[in-house]
GROMACS .gro file of C-alpha atoms in nm:
model
  208
    1MET     CA    1  -4.073   7.115  -5.206
    2SER     CA    2  -4.211   6.770  -5.070
    3GLN     CA    3  -4.070   6.654  -4.786
    4ALA     CA    4  -3.927   6.374  -4.927
    5ASN     CA    5  -3.711   6.579  -5.180
    6GLN     CA    6  -3.609   6.803  -4.883
    7PRO     CA    7  -3.239   6.828  -4.779
    8SER     CA    8  -3.153   6.642  -4.496
    9SER     CA    9  -3.038   6.850  -4.214
   10PRO     CA   10  -2.676   6.839  -4.099
   11ALA     CA   11  -2.635   6.578  -3.779
   12VAL     CA   12  -2.591   6.783  -3.477
   13ASP     CA   13  -2.308   6.693  -3.235
   14LEU     CA   14  -2.531   6.686  -2.915
   15ASP     CA   15  -2.202   6.582  -2.692
   16GLN     CA   16  -2.045   6.906  -2.777
   17LEU     CA   17  -2.336   7.150  -2.688
   18TYR     CA   18  -2.431   6.918  -2.405
   19ASP     CA   19  -2.242   6.835  -2.073
   20PRO     CA   20  -2.270   6.495  -1.941
   21PRO     CA   21  -2.518   6.398  -1.650
   22SER     CA   22  -2.360   6.412  -1.281
   23GLU     CA   23  -2.266   6.091  -1.119
   24MET     CA   24  -2.592   6.131  -0.922
   25ILE     CA   25  -2.802   6.145  -1.216
   26VAL     CA   26  -2.680   5.830  -1.391
   27LYS     CA   27  -2.684   5.608  -1.035
   28GLY     CA   28  -3.066   5.785  -0.994
   29VAL     CA   29  -3.175   5.566  -1.283
   30MET     CA   30  -3.295   5.252  -1.107
   31PRO     CA   31  -3.381   4.899  -1.279
   32ALA     CA   32  -3.655   4.850  -1.003
   33LEU     CA   33  -3.845   5.029  -0.721
   34LEU     CA   34  -3.724   5.114  -0.396
   35PRO     CA   35  -3.917   5.220  -0.084
   36PHE     CA   36  -3.895   5.614  -0.171
   37HIS     CA   37  -4.055   5.557  -0.500
   38VAL     CA   38  -4.322   5.331  -0.392
   39ALA     CA   39  -4.371   5.634  -0.140
   40TYR     CA   40  -4.436   5.875  -0.448
   41LEU     CA   41  -4.651   5.619  -0.608
   42ASP     CA   42  -4.889   5.606  -0.270
   43VAL     CA   43  -4.964   5.984  -0.324
   44ALA     CA   44  -4.937   5.981  -0.690
   45THR     CA   45  -5.269   6.095  -0.854
   46PHE     CA   46  -5.218   6.200  -1.184
   47PHE     CA   47  -4.929   6.058  -1.485
   48CYS     CA   48  -4.878   6.048  -1.856
   49LEU     CA   49  -4.900   5.751  -2.058
   50ALA     CA   50  -4.679   5.698  -2.352
   51THR     CA   51  -4.716   5.416  -2.635
   52GLY     CA   52  -4.659   5.398  -2.994
   53SER     CA   53  -4.685   5.172  -3.291
   54ALA     CA   54  -4.629   5.156  -3.641
   55HIS     CA   55  -4.924   5.399  -3.721
   56GLY     CA   56  -4.742   5.685  -3.504
   57LEU     CA   57  -4.730   5.809  -3.138
   58ASP     CA   58  -4.960   5.868  -2.856
   59ALA     CA   59  -4.957   6.062  -2.523
   60SER     CA   60  -5.246   6.053  -2.306
   61PRO     CA   61  -5.336   6.151  -1.898
   62ARG     CA   62  -5.448   5.928  -1.629
   63GLY     CA   63  -5.590   6.027  -1.302
   64GLY     CA   64  -5.723   5.893  -1.007
   65GLU     CA   65  -5.732   5.880  -0.603
   66PRO     CA   66  -5.359   5.845  -0.444
   67GLY     CA   67  -5.227   5.500  -0.523
   68PHE     CA   68  -5.440   5.451  -0.818
   69VAL     CA   69  -5.130   5.299  -0.964
   70GLN     CA   70  -5.040   4.985  -0.755
   71VAL     CA   71  -4.707   4.830  -0.678
   72LEU     CA   72  -4.713   4.461  -0.750
   73ASP     CA   73  -4.379   4.421  -0.658
   74GLU     CA   74  -4.020   4.563  -0.667
   75LYS     CA   75  -4.092   4.559  -1.076
   76SER     CA   76  -4.380   4.602  -1.156
   77VAL     CA   77  -4.701   4.799  -1.142
   78ALA     CA   78  -5.048   4.801  -1.272
   79PHE     CA   79  -5.368   5.052  -1.301
   80ALA     CA   80  -5.706   5.053  -1.409
   81ASP     CA   81  -5.847   5.163  -1.787
   82TRP     CA   82  -6.121   5.388  -1.724
   83PRO     CA   83  -6.372   5.526  -1.966
   84GLY     CA   84  -6.224   5.820  -2.194
   85ASN     CA   85  -6.314   5.932  -2.541
   86ASN     CA   86  -6.306   5.549  -2.648
   87ARG     CA   87  -6.052   5.630  -2.949
   88ILE     CA   88  -5.867   5.344  -2.704
   89ALA     CA   89  -5.561   5.486  -2.861
   90SER     CA   90  -5.291   5.369  -2.593
   91LEU     CA   91  -5.467   5.004  -2.574
   92ARG     CA   92  -5.426   4.966  -2.926
   93ASN     CA   93  -5.099   5.026  -2.964
   94LEU     CA   94  -4.988   4.794  -2.668
   95THR     CA   95  -5.132   4.512  -2.892
   96GLU     CA   96  -4.902   4.606  -3.144
   97ASP     CA   97  -4.580   4.751  -2.931
   98ASP     CA   98  -4.553   4.677  -2.550
   99ARG     CA   99  -4.301   4.959  -2.479
  100VAL     CA  100  -4.442   5.259  -2.262
  101GLY     CA  101  -4.343   5.554  -2.084
  102MET     CA  102  -4.537   5.679  -1.746
  103LEU     CA  103  -4.460   6.073  -1.667
  104PHE     CA  104  -4.602   6.112  -1.302
  105LEU     CA  105  -4.679   6.494  -1.192
  106PHE     CA  106  -4.713   6.581  -0.799
  107PRO     CA  107  -4.934   6.880  -0.737
  108GLY     CA  108  -4.727   7.160  -0.525
  109LEU     CA  109  -4.393   6.903  -0.557
  110GLU     CA  110  -4.122   6.992  -0.785
  111VAL     CA  111  -4.006   6.716  -0.923
  112PHE     CA  112  -4.089   6.437  -1.162
  113MET     CA  113  -4.119   6.054  -1.128
  114ARG     CA  114  -4.067   5.842  -1.449
  115ILE     CA  115  -4.149   5.478  -1.560
  116ASN     CA  116  -4.014   5.338  -1.860
  117GLY     CA  117  -4.105   4.959  -1.940
  118ARG     CA  118  -4.308   4.715  -2.101
  119ALA     CA  119  -4.672   4.675  -2.092
  120GLN     CA  120  -4.965   4.392  -2.122
  121ILE     CA  121  -5.322   4.442  -2.109
  122ARG     CA  122  -5.473   4.226  -1.830
  123VAL     CA  123  -5.862   4.137  -1.767
  124GLU     CA  124  -5.774   3.857  -1.455
  125PRO     CA  125  -6.092   3.907  -1.282
  126ALA     CA  126  -5.863   3.927  -0.898
  127LEU     CA  127  -5.704   4.202  -1.055
  128LEU     CA  128  -5.954   4.409  -1.179
  129GLU     CA  129  -6.129   4.393  -0.847
  130ARG     CA  130  -5.800   4.481  -0.718
  131LEU     CA  131  -5.837   4.787  -0.892
  132LYS     CA  132  -6.197   4.899  -0.856
  133GLU     CA  133  -6.299   5.215  -0.770
  134GLY     CA  134  -6.602   5.244  -0.519
  135GLU     CA  135  -6.835   5.014  -0.719
  136ARG     CA  136  -6.692   5.023  -1.036
  137THR     CA  137  -6.485   4.752  -1.193
  138PRO     CA  138  -6.244   4.846  -1.515
  139LYS     CA  139  -6.291   4.649  -1.790
  140THR     CA  140  -5.895   4.571  -1.847
  141ALA     CA  141  -5.584   4.690  -1.663
  142ILE     CA  142  -5.244   4.757  -1.765
  143VAL     CA  143  -4.951   4.583  -1.596
  144VAL     CA  144  -4.628   4.750  -1.668
  145THR     CA  145  -4.269   4.567  -1.615
  146ILE     CA  146  -4.036   4.830  -1.512
  147ASP     CA  147  -3.707   4.869  -1.708
  148GLU     CA  148  -3.609   5.212  -1.540
  149VAL     CA  149  -3.759   5.429  -1.293
  150LEU     CA  150  -3.586   5.772  -1.203
  151PHE     CA  151  -3.691   6.118  -1.079
  152HIS     CA  152  -3.658   6.453  -1.314
  153CYS     CA  153  -3.599   6.772  -1.180
  154GLY     CA  154  -3.860   7.046  -1.157
  155LYS     CA  155  -3.776   7.296  -1.376
  156ALA     CA  156  -3.997   7.254  -1.633
  157ILE     CA  157  -4.259   7.343  -1.347
  158ASN     CA  158  -4.096   7.633  -1.223
  159ARG     CA  159  -4.024   7.772  -1.605
  160ALA     CA  160  -4.365   7.705  -1.668
  161LYS     CA  161  -4.510   7.845  -1.284
  162LEU     CA  162  -4.730   7.547  -1.320
  163TRP     CA  163  -4.824   7.556  -0.941
  164ARG     CA  164  -4.876   7.940  -0.926
  165ALA     CA  165  -5.295   7.927  -0.870
  166GLU     CA  166  -5.289   8.334  -0.979
  167LEU     CA  167  -5.163   8.189  -1.307
  168GLN     CA  168  -5.453   7.951  -1.377
  169LEU     CA  169  -5.626   8.033  -1.709
  170ASP     CA  170  -5.954   8.213  -1.733
  171ARG     CA  171  -6.160   7.956  -1.945
  172LYS     CA  172  -6.272   8.265  -2.144
  173ALA     CA  173  -5.929   8.333  -2.269
  174VAL     CA  174  -5.945   8.017  -2.555
  175PRO     CA  175  -6.228   7.885  -2.702
  176SER     CA  176  -6.433   7.641  -2.511
  177MET     CA  177  -6.549   7.311  -2.539
  178GLY     CA  178  -6.880   7.361  -2.676
  179GLU     CA  179  -6.740   7.661  -2.921
  180MET     CA  180  -6.504   7.401  -3.093
  181LYS     CA  181  -6.725   7.132  -3.090
  182ALA     CA  182  -7.011   7.405  -3.298
  183ALA     CA  183  -6.706   7.479  -3.530
  184LEU     CA  184  -6.633   7.132  -3.626
  185THR     CA  185  -6.981   6.990  -3.664
  186GLY     CA  186  -7.125   7.304  -3.854
  187MET     CA  187  -7.346   7.358  -3.523
  188ASP     CA  188  -7.530   7.688  -3.456
  189LYS     CA  189  -7.248   7.886  -3.215
  190ALA     CA  190  -7.593   7.930  -2.989
  191ARG     CA  191  -7.580   7.586  -2.906
  192ALA     CA  192  -7.235   7.617  -2.777
  193SER     CA  193  -7.289   7.687  -2.401
  194GLU     CA  194  -7.548   7.423  -2.405
  195MET     CA  195  -7.279   7.177  -2.521
  196ASP     CA  196  -7.028   7.341  -2.257
  197GLU     CA  197  -7.273   7.227  -2.010
  198GLY     CA  198  -7.278   6.875  -2.118
  199TYR     CA  199  -6.885   6.867  -2.121
  200TYR     CA  200  -6.834   6.969  -1.775
  201ARG     CA  201  -7.123   6.812  -1.613
  202ALA     CA  202  -6.968   6.483  -1.777
  203MET     CA  203  -6.618   6.578  -1.708
  204ARG     CA  204  -6.692   6.593  -1.304
  205GLY     CA  205  -6.993   6.340  -1.262
  206ASP     CA  206  -6.913   6.070  -1.516
  207LEU     CA  207  -6.573   6.010  -1.413
  208TYR     CA  208  -6.572   5.595  -1.421
   0.00000   0.00000   0.00000
């Protein structure tokens, strides 16, 4: 049966299944940054950026030195777009739909921070200069105008035991990047270790 001909699922009454959020949770959703939000942004080194368009959705990781997401004012933040795999899916999505979600993780802390808003791709030299990393200047910057900012409980972190060092995966537990590339391209598996070496060399030494 095709997806179009499948019977629709009955509507789920979410209000019957879940309790309403507490007053404190509701009040914690703010329309602008407060000093404690800024304090977390000052130490932030990683977040995931969610974007979308008529072609689909995308979520991409973003990382940098503490404070790489800079506060422009209480309603806006900016960050550089650094080289990745050159799909530039997030940037392409923003040319069609400016809505974004940002989910920050803080290593060792049991809390997330979220920013939802509207984003613009910017190329003003002064802004790009402000977002430099060492001698590297980004090609573009993304400026997010905040609709809402909130903290999110860290239960998922503890369910995943994310910060437990003894639970870090052994690389050999899953196929390596080289092995996957060899399978996708039909290359000799013997080249997998060579491709692995090139991958990790690029991931650690060619960050910008």
